C-alpha positions as a printed Julia matrix, in Angstrom:
686×3 Matrix{Float64}:
   7.69  -28.63  -16.62
   6.52  -29.64  -13.45
   8.97  -31.55  -10.36
   9.72  -35.31  -10.74
   8.29  -36.18   -6.97
  11.86  -37.52   -6.21
  13.23  -36.12   -2.71
  14.81  -36.83    0.21
  13.57  -35.2     2.93
  16.25  -34.26    5.85
  19.12  -36.38    4.44
  22.08  -33.56    4.64
  20.73  -31.8     8.35
  21.98  -33.1    11.39
  18.46  -32.41   13.58
  18.04  -30.96   16.91
  14.65  -33.15   18.65
  14.67  -30.72   21.77
  11.3   -29.16   22.65
  13.07  -26.02   24.45
   9.15  -25.02   25.22
   8.05  -25.23   28.84
   4.06  -24.15   29.57
   4.57  -24.07   33.54
   5.56  -20.61   34.23
   4.32  -18.47   36.94
   3.29  -14.91   36.34
   6.42  -14.08   38.24
   8.78  -16.38   36.38
   7.03  -14.58   32.96
   8.23  -11.11   34.26
  11.7   -12.16   35.2
  12.48  -14.12   31.94
  11.06  -10.97   29.75
  13.9    -8.72   31.47
  16.73  -11.39   31.0
  15.72  -12.31   27.11
  15.88   -8.03   26.89
  19.36   -8.16   27.84
  20.72  -11.16   26.74
  19.36  -10.17   23.06
  20.54   -6.07   23.5
  24.11   -7.03   23.94
  24.18   -9.07   20.76
  22.66   -6.21   19.02
  25.29   -3.67   21.02
  28.01   -5.57   20.07
  26.98   -5.73   15.94
  26.51   -1.89   16.51
  29.26   -1.15   18.04
  31.86   -2.81   14.9
  34.01   -1.02   13.72
  32.66   -0.81    9.71
  36.3    -2.34    8.33
  35.42   -5.3    10.23
  32.52   -6.32   10.05
  32.12  -10.13    8.38
  29.61  -12.69    7.43
  30.29  -14.15   11.41
  29.82  -11.29   13.37
  27.48   -9.29   11.77
  24.7   -11.53    9.8
  25.65  -15.09   11.74
  25.54  -13.13   15.14
  22.03  -11.4    14.3
  20.1   -15.04   12.84
  21.56  -17.08   15.87
  19.77  -14.66   18.31
  16.91  -14.45   16.44
  16.25  -18.36   16.36
  17.02  -18.0    20.46
  14.87  -14.52   20.65
  12.17  -16.5    18.98
  11.98  -19.45   20.89
  12.07  -17.69   24.09
   9.11  -14.95   23.14
   6.79  -17.11   21.78
   7.02  -19.55   25.16
   6.38  -15.91   27.54
   3.82  -14.37   24.82
   1.7   -17.51   23.72
  -0.03  -18.35   27.32
  -1.88  -15.32   26.67
  -3.84  -17.6    24.72
  -4.6   -20.46   26.46
  -3.87  -20.74   30.07
  -6.31  -21.54   32.0
  -5.01  -18.71   34.41
  -6.16  -15.05   34.14
  -2.51  -14.22   36.08
  -0.65  -16.17   33.83
  -2.51  -14.59   30.66
  -2.58  -10.95   32.39
   1.55  -11.38   32.5
   1.91  -12.82   28.81
   0.02  -10.13   27.45
   2.3    -7.54   29.55
   5.02   -9.28   28.39
   3.81   -9.62   24.93
   3.64   -5.66   25.38
   6.95   -4.98   26.83
   8.57   -7.5    23.84
   6.55   -5.38   21.47
   8.48   -2.17   22.08
  11.48   -3.77   22.65
  10.91   -4.92   18.62
  10.38   -1.61   18.01
  13.33   -0.77   19.72
  15.52   -3.3    17.88
  14.24   -2.89   14.73
  14.99    0.64   15.24
  18.71    0.42   15.1
  20.47    2.49   12.74
  24.15    1.45   14.07
  22.84   -2.11   13.35
  21.68   -1.28    9.92
  24.29    0.55    8.92
  26.73   -2.41    9.91
  24.7    -5.24    7.76
  24.78   -2.03    4.75
  28.42   -2.15    5.06
  28.72   -5.66    5.04
  26.22   -6.05    1.71
  28.73   -3.51   -0.04
  32.31   -5.8     1.33
  30.17   -9.1     0.36
  29.55   -7.83   -3.4
  31.92  -10.14   -4.67
  29.46  -13.37   -3.23
  30.84  -15.75   -0.9
  27.63  -16.76    1.01
  24.68  -18.39    0.35
  21.5   -17.35   -1.93
  19.42  -17.6     1.17
  21.83  -15.58    3.59
  21.88  -12.97    0.68
  18.06  -12.61    0.9
  18.76  -12.4     4.56
  20.99   -9.47    4.25
  18.74   -7.92    1.78
  15.3    -8.38    3.85
  17.06   -6.81    6.76
  18.26   -3.62    4.66
  14.72   -3.82    3.0
  13.01   -3.92    6.91
  15.67   -1.04    8.05
  14.55    1.01    5.01
  11.18    0.6     6.2
  11.68    1.81    9.66
  13.02    5.03    7.75
  16.41    4.39    8.9
  18.28    5.71    6.0
  16.07    9.24    7.36
  17.35   12.25    9.32
  17.02   11.6    13.42
  13.57   12.86   14.05
  11.92   11.27   11.72
  13.56    8.24   12.88
  12.3     8.76   16.54
   8.73    9.76   15.36
   8.41    6.61   13.55
   9.59    5.16   16.45
   6.81    6.12   18.45
   3.89    5.41   16.35
   5.54    1.48   15.79
   5.16    1.3    19.93
   1.47    2.88   20.45
   0.72    0.54   17.58
   2.0    -2.37   18.85
   0.17   -1.49   22.19
  -3.44   -0.73   21.0
  -3.11   -4.07   18.36
  -2.4    -5.81   21.8
  -5.22   -4.55   23.53
  -7.75   -4.52   20.75
  -7.5    -8.44   20.3
  -7.33   -9.04   24.03
 -10.3    -7.09   24.58
 -12.23   -9.4    22.18
 -10.63  -12.51   23.83
 -11.77  -11.73   26.77
 -15.1   -10.82   26.22
 -17.48  -12.95   28.9
 -21.35  -11.57   27.35
 -23.81  -13.83   28.31
 -27.31  -13.81   27.15
 -29.97  -15.91   28.74
 -33.28  -17.43   26.23
 -35.5   -20.24   27.56
 -35.4   -23.21   25.6
 -38.61  -21.89   23.48
 -36.42  -19.36   22.56
 -33.8   -21.22   21.23
 -36.44  -23.85   18.79
 -34.77  -25.22   16.6
 -31.34  -26.13   17.74
 -31.13  -29.73   18.44
 -30.83  -31.58   21.94
 -27.44  -32.14   22.27
 -26.94  -28.23   22.05
 -29.48  -27.6    24.32
 -28.23  -29.59   27.06
 -24.41  -28.79   27.15
 -25.31  -25.19   27.99
 -25.18  -23.73   31.23
 -28.17  -22.64   32.89
 -29.01  -19.27   35.52
 -30.97  -19.59   38.89
 -34.37  -19.16   36.75
 -33.55  -21.93   34.47
 -32.58  -20.0    31.52
 -30.24  -21.09   29.59
 -26.43  -19.59   29.11
 -25.44  -18.25   25.4
 -22.06  -17.18   24.95
 -20.75  -15.15   21.93
 -18.19  -17.86   21.12
 -18.32  -19.57   18.22
 -19.74  -23.05   19.45
 -22.44  -21.2    20.91
 -22.99  -18.27   17.69
 -22.8   -20.03   14.89
 -24.88  -23.2    15.93
 -27.58  -20.69   16.84
 -27.69  -18.01   13.85
 -27.99  -20.81   12.03
 -30.48  -23.4    12.89
 -32.94  -20.95   15.33
 -35.98  -20.52   13.71
 -36.99  -17.48   16.42
 -35.97  -14.11   14.14
 -35.98  -12.1    17.38
 -33.13  -14.63   19.48
 -30.84  -14.11   16.47
 -31.78  -10.64   16.17
 -30.69  -10.3    19.8
 -27.64  -12.15   19.12
 -26.34  -10.85   15.69
 -26.7    -7.43   17.5
 -24.96   -8.57   20.84
 -21.96  -10.54   18.75
 -21.33   -7.45   16.08
 -21.31   -5.22   19.64
 -18.85   -6.65   21.07
 -16.1    -4.62   22.89
 -17.78   -2.02   20.65
 -16.88    1.34   23.14
 -13.11    0.55   23.42
 -12.5    -1.18   20.78
 -14.05    1.41   18.28
 -11.77    3.86   19.83
  -8.41    1.98   19.49
  -9.52    0.85   15.37
 -10.01    5.09   14.98
  -6.33    5.68   16.63
  -4.71    2.44   14.61
  -5.84    3.89   11.3
  -4.77    7.53   12.46
  -1.37    6.45   13.6
  -0.74    3.71   10.65
  -1.63    6.54    7.75
   0.92    9.1     9.56
   3.61    6.71    9.81
   3.41    5.67    5.7
   3.43    9.41    5.04
   6.58   10.0     7.31
   8.15    6.96    5.11
   7.24    8.14    1.63
   4.02    5.94    0.89
   0.54    8.07   -0.26
  -1.11    5.05    1.75
  -0.8     2.63    4.33
  -1.81    0.05    2.41
   0.32    0.83   -0.55
   3.53    0.56    2.24
   1.82   -3.13    3.82
   1.35   -4.32    0.12
   5.34   -3.4    -1.4
   6.23   -6.51    0.52
   3.43   -8.94   -0.91
   2.62  -10.23   -4.16
   0.48   -7.67   -5.01
   2.74   -4.86   -5.04
   0.27   -2.5    -5.02
  -3.54   -0.81   -3.21
  -4.68   -0.16   -7.05
  -3.72   -3.72   -8.14
  -5.81   -5.06   -5.16
  -8.57   -2.25   -5.96
  -8.91   -3.81   -9.37
  -8.54   -7.31   -8.38
 -11.8    -7.14   -5.57
 -13.91   -5.08   -7.92
 -13.82   -7.37  -10.96
 -14.23  -10.3    -8.6
 -17.45   -8.57   -6.8
 -18.54   -7.52  -10.69
 -18.15  -10.88  -11.91
 -20.32  -12.43   -8.43
 -22.87   -9.85   -8.39
 -25.15  -11.48  -10.56
 -24.68  -15.29   -8.65
 -25.1   -12.94   -5.4
 -28.75  -11.63   -6.34
 -29.83  -15.04   -7.22
 -29.28  -16.43   -3.87
 -30.28  -13.62   -2.54
 -33.87  -13.62   -4.51
 -33.99  -17.73   -3.16
 -33.14  -16.31    0.22
 -36.1   -14.55    0.25
 -38.55  -16.5    -0.96
 -37.18  -19.23    1.9
 -38.23  -15.74    4.44
 -41.57  -15.69    2.87
 -42.34  -18.83    3.24
 -41.08  -18.88    6.57
 -42.49  -16.64    7.65
 -45.72  -17.5     6.11
 -45.55  -20.6     8.09
 -44.76  -19.21   11.59
 -47.22  -16.86   11.36
 -44.4   -13.83   11.28
 -45.18  -10.38    9.6
 -42.79  -10.27    6.12
 -41.26   -6.68    4.44
 -39.55   -8.42    1.52
 -36.28   -7.33    3.38
 -32.92   -9.31    4.77
 -31.5    -8.73    7.8
 -28.02   -9.54    9.06
 -29.68  -12.14   11.21
 -31.54  -13.84    8.43
 -28.59  -14.65    6.6
 -26.88  -17.33    8.19
 -30.45  -18.93    8.88
 -31.81  -18.59    5.38
 -28.06  -20.17    3.96
 -28.54  -23.18    5.98
 -31.86  -23.37    4.72
 -30.76  -22.82    1.56
 -28.47  -26.02    1.99
 -30.75  -27.95    3.34
 -33.9   -27.74    0.98
 -31.9   -26.89   -2.38
 -29.15  -29.66   -1.78
 -30.45  -31.59    1.07
 -27.67  -31.84    3.79
 -29.48  -31.77    7.25
 -26.04  -30.38    8.46
 -27.59  -31.5    12.09
 -27.99  -35.05   10.66
 -24.73  -34.99    9.04
 -22.53  -33.66   12.64
 -23.54  -36.92   13.83
 -20.67  -39.08   11.14
 -18.3   -36.58   12.05
 -17.55  -37.44   15.91
 -14.1   -35.7    16.92
 -12.02  -38.66   17.12
 -12.77  -40.38   14.26
 -12.05  -37.08   12.35
  -8.55  -36.61   14.44
  -7.82  -39.99   12.83
  -8.62  -39.57    9.12
  -7.46  -36.03    9.14
  -3.66  -37.13   10.22
  -3.55  -40.53    7.98
  -4.55  -38.15    5.0
  -1.94  -35.95    5.9
   0.48  -38.8     6.96
  -0.22  -40.04    3.31
  -0.17  -37.58    1.62
   3.14  -35.36    2.72
   5.03  -38.99    3.17
   5.16  -38.46    6.93
   4.49  -40.35   10.14
   2.95  -38.96   13.62
   3.23  -40.57   16.92
   0.98  -39.3    19.67
   3.76  -38.47   22.52
   2.68  -39.95   26.14
   2.7   -37.98   29.09
   4.0   -34.87   27.28
   4.14  -31.74   29.41
   1.38  -29.51   28.21
  -0.91  -26.04   29.35
  -3.69  -27.84   29.55
  -5.08  -31.73   30.02
  -7.47  -31.31   26.81
  -3.81  -30.8    24.92
  -1.9   -33.05   22.92
   1.25  -33.48   21.71
   2.85  -35.27   18.42
   5.95  -36.18   17.08
   6.27  -35.85   13.58
   9.42  -38.08   11.27
   9.99  -38.36    8.11
   8.51  -41.4     6.66
  11.73  -42.06    4.37
  14.22  -41.41    6.24
  13.15  -41.62    9.77
  14.31  -38.27   10.55
  12.52  -35.68   13.1
  10.87  -32.88   11.5
   8.79  -31.67   14.39
   6.06  -31.63   16.74
   2.47  -30.33   17.0
   0.15  -29.72   19.78
  -3.47  -29.76   19.22
  -6.01  -27.74   21.69
  -8.93  -28.35   20.66
 -11.51  -27.17   22.72
 -13.25  -23.76   24.41
 -12.48  -22.35   27.85
 -12.78  -19.17   29.35
 -10.34  -16.67   28.46
  -8.83  -19.04   25.24
  -8.34  -17.46   22.11
 -11.82  -17.62   20.32
 -11.4   -18.64   16.88
  -9.09  -21.12   15.3
  -5.31  -20.43   14.2
  -2.04  -22.42   13.91
   0.95  -20.73   16.24
   4.27  -21.77   15.4
   6.19  -21.77   18.96
   9.6   -23.08   17.59
  11.3   -22.18   14.74
  12.48  -24.77   12.31
  15.93  -23.55   11.24
  19.76  -23.79   11.59
  20.43  -23.61   15.33
  24.41  -22.04   15.65
  26.22  -25.25   15.71
  24.74  -25.53   12.1
  22.25  -28.48   13.34
  18.84  -27.99   12.37
  16.41  -27.49   15.11
  12.95  -28.88   14.89
   9.91  -26.75   14.37
   7.36  -27.05   16.98
   3.54  -25.27   16.46
   0.22  -25.83   18.33
  -3.13  -25.33   16.65
  -5.87  -24.06   18.71
  -9.31  -24.16   17.65
 -13.01  -23.85   19.48
 -14.86  -27.11   18.61
 -17.67  -27.95   20.45
 -16.66  -29.76   23.88
 -18.15  -34.08   24.49
 -21.41  -33.81   26.6
 -22.61  -37.03   28.88
 -24.37  -38.22   26.15
 -22.14  -37.63   23.22
 -18.83  -36.86   21.84
 -17.95  -33.92   20.5
 -19.42  -33.85   17.08
 -18.14  -31.53   14.16
 -19.91  -29.18   11.76
 -18.65  -29.99    8.31
 -17.66  -26.24    8.34
 -15.74  -27.36   11.38
 -14.18  -30.11    9.88
 -13.0   -27.96    6.94
 -11.95  -25.2     9.32
  -9.73  -27.82   10.78
  -8.47  -29.02    7.69
  -7.45  -25.69    6.65
  -5.81  -24.95   10.65
  -3.9   -28.21   10.08
  -3.01  -27.13    6.7
  -0.87  -24.41    8.28
   1.03  -26.87   10.86
   2.55  -28.88    8.16
   3.67  -25.78    6.78
   5.33  -24.68   10.07
   6.76  -28.35   10.6
   7.38  -29.48    6.78
   9.29  -25.95    5.87
  13.13  -26.15    6.1
  14.34  -22.81    5.96
  18.4   -21.75    7.69
  17.57  -18.7     8.55
  14.58  -18.14   11.26
  12.89  -15.2     9.22
  12.04  -17.41    6.39
  10.94  -20.36    8.54
   7.7   -21.84    8.78
   4.87  -19.62    7.37
   6.86  -16.83    7.14
   5.69  -16.02    3.2
   3.88  -13.17    1.7
   0.86  -12.72    3.21
  -1.0   -12.78    0.4
   0.35  -16.32   -0.13
   0.4   -17.54    3.22
  -3.12  -18.8     3.33
  -2.84  -20.42   -0.21
  -1.08  -24.09    1.34
  -3.74  -24.05    3.77
  -6.33  -22.91    1.34
  -5.53  -25.58   -0.85
  -6.36  -28.86    1.63
  -9.62  -27.62    2.7
 -10.54  -29.49   -0.97
  -9.76  -33.04    0.45
 -12.73  -32.14    2.65
 -15.26  -32.19   -0.4
 -13.91  -34.97   -1.99
 -15.77  -38.73   -1.54
 -12.46  -40.53   -0.38
 -10.91  -38.32    2.0
 -14.37  -37.73    3.83
 -14.93  -41.82    4.0
 -11.9   -41.93    5.66
 -12.81  -38.67    8.49
 -16.06  -40.01    9.42
 -18.31  -42.3    11.04
 -21.56  -41.92   13.07
 -21.01  -42.03   16.42
 -23.63  -44.63   17.4
 -23.76  -47.2    14.3
 -20.34  -46.18   13.45
 -22.0   -46.84    9.68
 -20.32  -44.32    7.04
 -21.64  -41.35    5.82
 -24.86  -42.47    3.25
 -24.03  -42.37   -0.46
 -26.97  -40.46   -0.71
 -26.07  -37.45    2.07
 -21.84  -37.76    0.42
 -23.22  -36.6    -2.91
 -25.49  -33.74   -1.64
 -22.98  -32.52    0.16
 -20.53  -32.46   -2.12
 -22.6   -30.71   -4.55
 -23.73  -28.4    -1.76
 -20.34  -26.95   -2.3
 -21.35  -24.54   -4.29
 -24.65  -23.68   -1.96
 -24.91  -19.56   -0.9
 -21.05  -19.52   -3.16
 -21.59  -15.45   -4.06
 -22.97  -14.23   -1.06
 -20.24  -16.19    0.9
 -17.26  -14.25   -1.72
 -19.36  -10.73   -1.6
 -18.98  -10.85    2.17
 -15.2   -11.85    1.89
 -15.04   -9.12   -0.59
 -16.83   -6.41    1.9
 -14.22   -7.21    4.43
 -11.56   -6.85    2.13
 -12.45   -3.44    0.56
 -13.53   -2.33    4.46
 -10.13   -3.36    5.2
  -8.67   -1.24    1.83
 -10.67    1.62    2.37
  -9.79    1.87    5.97
  -6.12    2.11    4.8
  -6.07    4.15    1.41
  -9.01    6.86    2.3
  -8.45    9.53    5.17
 -11.45   10.24    7.58
 -13.25    7.21    6.87
 -15.68    5.94    9.46
 -15.34    2.09    9.93
 -19.15    1.52   10.87
 -20.02    3.42    8.44
 -17.84    2.5     5.86
 -18.93   -1.45    6.53
 -22.27   -0.66    6.54
 -22.1     1.2     3.45
 -20.87   -1.97    1.43
 -23.28   -4.49    3.14
 -25.96   -2.54    1.85
 -23.99   -1.43   -1.98
 -22.49   -5.11   -2.31
 -24.88   -7.43   -0.45
 -27.97   -5.53    0.01
 -28.34   -6.59    3.9
 -27.94   -3.68    5.81
 -25.87   -3.86    9.01
 -27.83   -3.75   12.21
 -28.6    -0.76   13.95
 -26.13    0.35   16.53
 -23.63   -2.55   16.59
 -19.98   -2.05   14.64
 -18.6    -4.63   13.22
 -15.09   -3.68   12.31
 -14.37   -3.2    16.66
 -14.92   -6.77   16.35
 -12.87   -7.66   13.74
  -9.08   -8.89   15.11
  -7.89   -9.08   11.67
  -7.34   -5.68   11.64
  -5.16   -4.93   15.15
  -3.94   -8.61   14.3
  -1.82   -8.36   11.21
  -3.66   -8.2     8.43
  -4.36   -5.07    8.24
  -4.85   -3.54    4.79
  -4.49   -7.73    3.94
  -7.5    -9.04    3.84
  -8.03   -9.55    0.77
  -5.61  -12.13    0.82
  -7.56  -14.91    1.35
  -9.38  -14.07   -1.9
  -6.28  -13.89   -3.93
  -4.26  -16.79   -2.3
  -7.0   -18.83   -3.32
  -6.25  -18.4    -6.91
  -3.46  -20.04   -6.59
  -4.81  -22.82   -3.76
  -7.5   -23.95   -6.26
  -4.94  -23.79   -9.34
  -2.52  -25.95   -7.31
  -5.29  -28.09   -6.74
  -6.59  -28.39  -10.2
  -3.75  -28.38  -12.09
  -1.99  -31.37   -9.82
  -4.03  -33.01   -7.65
  -7.22  -33.59   -9.27
  -5.04  -34.41  -12.7
  -3.12  -36.78  -10.98
  -4.62  -38.24   -7.96
  -5.59  -36.51   -4.61
  -4.22  -39.15   -2.73
  -1.31  -39.32   -5.42
   1.94  -39.59   -3.19
   3.84  -38.3    -5.82
   2.17  -34.85   -5.81
   2.16  -34.5    -2.6
   5.84  -34.95   -2.23
   6.12  -32.2    -5.39
   3.78  -30.42   -3.1
   6.01  -30.59    0.17
   9.52  -29.55   -1.88
   8.3   -26.92   -3.94
   5.83  -25.21   -1.59
   6.28  -26.36    2.14
   9.47  -26.97    2.05
  11.25  -23.39    1.04
   9.22  -21.41    3.44
   9.84  -18.05    3.13
  12.99  -18.79    1.88
  11.85  -18.3    -2.43
   9.6   -16.14   -3.92
   5.72  -17.63   -3.94
   5.67  -16.96   -7.59
   9.02  -19.07   -7.97
   7.35  -21.6    -6.0
   4.41  -21.59   -7.7
   6.29  -22.05  -10.99
   8.04  -24.89   -9.81
   5.1   -26.78   -8.5
   2.87  -25.7   -11.73
   5.52  -26.14  -14.26
   3.75  -22.82  -15.63
   2.62  -19.74  -14.96
  -0.55  -19.5   -12.27
  -3.82  -19.05  -14.01
  -6.95  -17.77  -12.48
  -9.23  -19.97  -14.73
  -9.85  -23.0   -11.72
 -10.66  -20.25   -8.97
 -13.53  -18.81  -10.95
 -15.01  -21.97  -12.0
 -14.62  -23.22   -8.12
 -16.77  -20.08   -7.48
 -19.94  -21.44   -9.98
 -18.85  -19.03  -12.34
 -18.53  -19.48  -15.61
 -15.06  -18.55  -17.72
 -14.55  -16.33  -20.99
 -10.79  -16.63  -20.86
  -8.79  -17.99  -23.29
  -7.32  -20.96  -23.18
  -3.86  -20.38  -21.44
  -4.82  -16.71  -20.19
  -2.45  -15.91  -17.42
  -4.15  -14.77  -13.87
  -4.96  -11.09  -13.54
  -2.68  -11.35  -10.66
């Protein structure tokens, strides 16, 4: 049976509604507080590690570690988050250095054999019970993590693992720092940017000779790749984009892959992918390989049909613009012609459409929809302490009880040195404090949407609206989770499930009612015309074959690097592009060196985006689509079964409670435009 929808939130816990984060730290303070945090935390680990094995108890071992983890997490986020958002280069550098130092310290603490032995002793002592289910899960997880760090192995192997882990964390920080700090700039004349709208061109900086400056940041790169009809411009831009940090990051990636493989071998795993996947829903690399292979086979015919359509469009365009046509598609063609497919086959004009998505209207609509769906109320905090004037802070309460649940920051526009993608950062975990009160959760959504200009407000492309909905879904997961332990707070679920709650909420930007609620023309305030709305909704299936095959290319690249030995990342990427998409990678580029996920905690786990979509589509179609997409009862079930547990339950259990059955794959395949030959009720291949 699916759940009932009757739930009272926050009734049992006393909430501590303090936001303990501060954003005015100087580089010196960051350095000093980092050292103090390390000393304070180490002291607790030392005292647990020094306990007599006979005297270990829940209080002096597990609770002591859990309590220090809460404090450590809040302080650590305050010190390492500024590297992504501060407008001061000195603060960003100090924050990156703090992150490196703290990452080294994390490795040290994760390798404390003395602490590990105390937890094992406690587990033996507590065999007859006496602790909560979640505390037992916490204890078992700490032991499992200890084994995954080799704490049951001889000392010299432990030392080797520790050395590798420290090196890995430092390399990952450098890899992504290089991408964030990239300031590559290309110069074009207005003619070379033909096809781009005036509002975009007017927002660009100029050099002394009046040429327009294009950076490789998203708000410049994607609109140009989609709309510029000058192939040479797109070629220059695409080659620069996929050559960012080529030299330094190629070397780092090579080293990362080798070190990961060495560490996994020391721990008795045949590949790094198998080591990583042990903690995920998938469990093993063979299962992931089968999932990707089967999906690629199903999508291949669809991709080939779409490719043929795109080639026809290219041929027509070449005739029209008097350009040579050789029957080939290049990497700098795909986005441009995929946009044309949307505009010709579905008659969706992206430039016209974005006039209906001014940032303020989208934000208001999005916040209203989430409040209604999840029974929450949001209020902007006036005069809030933030890290930049662009940033706003909101307080979130449960609508029924009035209980404070948490706060979230919105930081939506690009700045130099700022994190270049869209992401949600958990900053203060929602979990129990040492005194038993519940600490409210705090999260930040960081994005890079187009800035307002003198002539127009910030206007969002529809895919940016979708990104906004997705990332805000992560924010809600961070805030609505009510775990007891910081380790299970927010989005700390299996990595191949973490995207599902957010992916499910993307569906709202493809449904008529929510779309009307978050759009109106920035000049006339008119709603999106019915006809344009219908076309937009139908266009969801545009290019779905090629888009998902590209996701398979990236997932297979990631799996290949972490299951095979001696793979050259650029060559492997080029091979997969040719084989799966029929579009060659541009000569001289190295896309894997720009692929932040490989060094951002998604190693061997990029498949998770597609894998978790199986669940997100199942949840949407089985409950919301059946019972009403704005049905507050289903929204509450979703909040209770999927968001509230955080990582304190297995994802498979949460899904079963929400769906009232085992998950199935049909909705996922249908959403990709595929027909299904499954028997009714066939369980999903996952």
